[in-house]
Structures are given as C-alpha cells and as structure tokens.
Amino acid sequence: MAIERTLILIKPDGAARRLTGLTIDRLDSTGLELVGAKMVKVSEALAREHYKALADKPFFPNLIRYIRGEFHGIKDGRVLALVYRGENAIKRVREIAGATNPEQAAPGTIRGSFGRITTAQQFENVLHASSDPADAAREVALWFAAGEVLD
Ligand code: IDP
Ligand code: MG
C-alpha cells in the first residue's frame, strides 16, 4: 500500500459554520498524520488553477466565488489548507468526506452530515479532498511551497 499525501481545504461553508474543528477531529481519527497546515488567501488565479479541470462546467463561475468565500462573507477569501500523509491517505480521506453531491453523500460522512445544495444549486460540501495521486501531487504543490510540508 502506498504512502500518500493528500490536500484538504476547509471550504468557506465549513469555516462559516464552525466545522473546522470537527473536520480536523475526523481527519485525525483516521490515524493519518498532519504534515502541513496554513491559512491561505485564495486569489482568483489560485482558485481557477485549483479547479481548472472544471473550467468548462456551468457551475464553474460560482464555484470560484464559493471557494473564495464570496457566499459566506469570508474576509480575503481565506481558507485553511491541510496536508495529511499516510497509507492510502487519498481514499481514506475521501471516504470520511463523502460524495461530492451532499444529497448523495452517505449518512455519517462529513458531507452527508453537514453539506447542502443551495437554492442556486451550489454544492456546499464543507471540504475539498484530493481525488487521486496525480491530483494530490499537483494540489499539494499548488497550495504549499517546498519545505512547508513535512516528511
Ligand atoms: P470533489 O470536490 O468531490 O472532488 P469535483 O467533481 O472535483 O468534486 O468538483 C469540485 C467541486 O465543485 C465540488 O466539491 C463542488 O463544490 C462543486 N461541484 C461539483 N459538481 C457540481 C455540480 O454538479 N453542481 C454544483 N457544484 C458542483
Ligand atoms: Mg475533485
């Protein structure tokens, strides 16, 4: 089994609804190791680069506004970025996060418990979690400088 690193972002709905501690508690309970953590101001450029695979989706413009905190009154669009490391870390974090669509996320997962779809059809799903090894490597390098993530 591979030792992986995975990027987690506490999204603005998670921060606004004071779910940061709960999310970290769930992540810690996996036994994975926290190896990176910082608050980041999400520029338009960073948001677009992070979600570039979704640039042609109809929900993309609102996704950029969402991750930059525009729907939740988050000052400077700041988010908490975390890196967890361990065996099979990517899949294990995705499992506790739950499905992308909060209405389809299993009960007991973070998204299943605390996510919602807004009347404007925005998925508010509390956290971002890398989806595969290529994405995880790209995302950790995008959000953290070399040396900010521990071995
Ligand atoms: P993921 O966050 O579970 O990896 P992705 O497909 O990578 O899901 O989509 C990134 C984010 O875009 C989602 O977490 C969600 O906030 C938003 N999103 C994805 N699909 C939809 C949709 O069909 N409608 C509205 N927002 C969506
Ligand atoms: Mg994704």
mmCIF file of C-alpha atoms in Angstrom, residues 46-130:
data_model
loop_
_atom_site.group_PDB
_atom_site.id
_atom_site.type_symbol
_atom_site.label_atom_id
_atom_site.label_comp_id
_atom_site.label_asym_id
_atom_site.label_seq_id
_atom_site.Cartn_x
_atom_site.Cartn_y
_atom_site.Cartn_z
ATOM 1 C CA LEU A 46 -5.277 30.233 -7.363
ATOM 2 C CA ALA A 47 -8.957 29.276 -7.369
ATOM 3 C CA ARG A 48 -9.015 28.940 -11.153
ATOM 4 C CA GLU A 49 -5.810 26.900 -11.205
ATOM 5 C CA HIS A 50 -7.052 24.607 -8.439
ATOM 6 C CA TYR A 51 -10.325 23.896 -10.259
ATOM 7 C CA LYS A 52 -9.019 24.149 -13.838
ATOM 8 C CA ALA A 53 -10.302 20.675 -14.775
ATOM 9 C CA LEU A 54 -13.831 22.024 -14.225
ATOM 10 C CA ALA A 55 -13.396 25.262 -16.202
ATOM 11 C CA ASP A 56 -15.994 24.307 -18.815
ATOM 12 C CA LYS A 57 -18.718 23.345 -16.301
ATOM 13 C CA PRO A 58 -21.741 25.608 -15.971
ATOM 14 C CA PHE A 59 -21.197 25.851 -12.214
ATOM 15 C CA PHE A 60 -17.547 26.951 -12.568
ATOM 16 C CA PRO A 61 -18.046 30.734 -12.079
ATOM 17 C CA ASN A 62 -19.994 30.189 -8.871
ATOM 18 C CA LEU A 63 -17.504 27.524 -7.741
ATOM 19 C CA ILE A 64 -14.740 30.156 -7.923
ATOM 20 C CA ARG A 65 -16.872 32.602 -5.957
ATOM 21 C CA TYR A 66 -17.699 29.882 -3.417
ATOM 22 C CA ILE A 67 -14.094 28.787 -2.758
ATOM 23 C CA ARG A 68 -13.085 32.456 -2.426
ATOM 24 C CA GLY A 69 -15.631 32.943 0.350
ATOM 25 C CA GLU A 70 -17.920 35.310 -1.527
ATOM 26 C CA PHE A 71 -21.072 33.472 -0.437
ATOM 27 C CA HIS A 72 -20.028 33.284 3.217
ATOM 28 C CA GLY A 73 -18.576 36.699 3.972
ATOM 29 C CA ILE A 74 -15.072 35.269 4.453
ATOM 30 C CA LYS A 75 -12.534 38.110 4.610
ATOM 31 C CA ASP A 76 -9.899 37.966 1.819
ATOM 32 C CA GLY A 77 -11.271 34.592 0.699
ATOM 33 C CA ARG A 78 -9.127 32.779 3.220
ATOM 34 C CA VAL A 79 -9.233 29.020 3.740
ATOM 35 C CA LEU A 80 -7.385 26.547 5.946
ATOM 36 C CA ALA A 81 -5.243 24.223 3.814
ATOM 37 C CA LEU A 82 -4.041 20.933 5.308
ATOM 38 C CA VAL A 83 -1.909 18.051 4.129
ATOM 39 C CA TYR A 84 -2.356 14.615 5.645
ATOM 40 C CA ARG A 85 0.065 11.789 4.994
ATOM 41 C CA GLY A 86 -0.147 8.030 5.371
ATOM 42 C CA GLU A 87 -1.087 4.723 3.806
ATOM 43 C CA ASN A 88 -3.860 5.097 1.285
ATOM 44 C CA ALA A 89 -4.436 8.641 2.567
ATOM 45 C CA ILE A 90 -6.285 9.903 -0.522
ATOM 46 C CA LYS A 91 -9.004 7.247 -0.474
ATOM 47 C CA ARG A 92 -9.340 7.221 3.290
ATOM 48 C CA VAL A 93 -9.949 10.979 3.417
ATOM 49 C CA ARG A 94 -12.412 10.780 0.509
ATOM 50 C CA GLU A 95 -14.302 8.062 2.409
ATOM 51 C CA ILE A 96 -14.832 10.177 5.519
ATOM 52 C CA ALA A 97 -15.546 13.260 3.359
ATOM 53 C CA GLY A 98 -18.366 11.547 1.450
ATOM 54 C CA ALA A 99 -19.647 12.002 -2.091
ATOM 55 C CA THR A 100 -19.334 15.316 -3.953
ATOM 56 C CA ASN A 101 -23.105 15.832 -4.053
ATOM 57 C CA PRO A 102 -24.098 16.285 -0.408
ATOM 58 C CA GLU A 103 -27.537 14.815 -1.108
ATOM 59 C CA GLN A 104 -25.821 11.609 -2.245
ATOM 60 C CA ALA A 105 -23.133 11.548 0.441
ATOM 61 C CA ALA A 106 -23.566 8.678 2.898
ATOM 62 C CA PRO A 107 -25.011 9.463 6.326
ATOM 63 C CA GLY A 108 -22.232 9.953 8.836
ATOM 64 C CA THR A 109 -19.733 11.302 6.325
ATOM 65 C CA ILE A 110 -18.772 14.972 6.738
ATOM 66 C CA ARG A 111 -20.560 15.992 3.557
ATOM 67 C CA GLY A 112 -23.520 13.696 4.269
ATOM 68 C CA SER A 113 -23.938 15.224 7.714
ATOM 69 C CA PHE A 114 -23.172 18.885 7.062
ATOM 70 C CA GLY A 115 -23.292 19.573 3.305
ATOM 71 C CA ARG A 116 -26.199 21.125 1.444
ATOM 72 C CA ILE A 117 -27.288 22.215 -2.015
ATOM 73 C CA THR A 118 -28.293 25.872 -2.059
ATOM 74 C CA THR A 119 -31.384 27.194 -3.810
ATOM 75 C CA ALA A 120 -28.962 28.425 -6.521
ATOM 76 C CA GLN A 121 -27.871 24.760 -6.986
ATOM 77 C CA GLN A 122 -24.448 25.362 -5.490
ATOM 78 C CA PHE A 123 -22.993 22.295 -3.769
ATOM 79 C CA GLU A 124 -21.731 23.408 -0.369
ATOM 80 C CA ASN A 125 -19.813 20.394 0.856
ATOM 81 C CA VAL A 126 -17.599 21.606 3.709
ATOM 82 C CA LEU A 127 -14.210 20.405 2.473
ATOM 83 C CA HIS A 128 -12.047 19.738 -0.527
ATOM 84 C CA ALA A 129 -10.060 16.493 -0.609
ATOM 85 C CA SER A 130 -7.726 15.388 -3.408
#
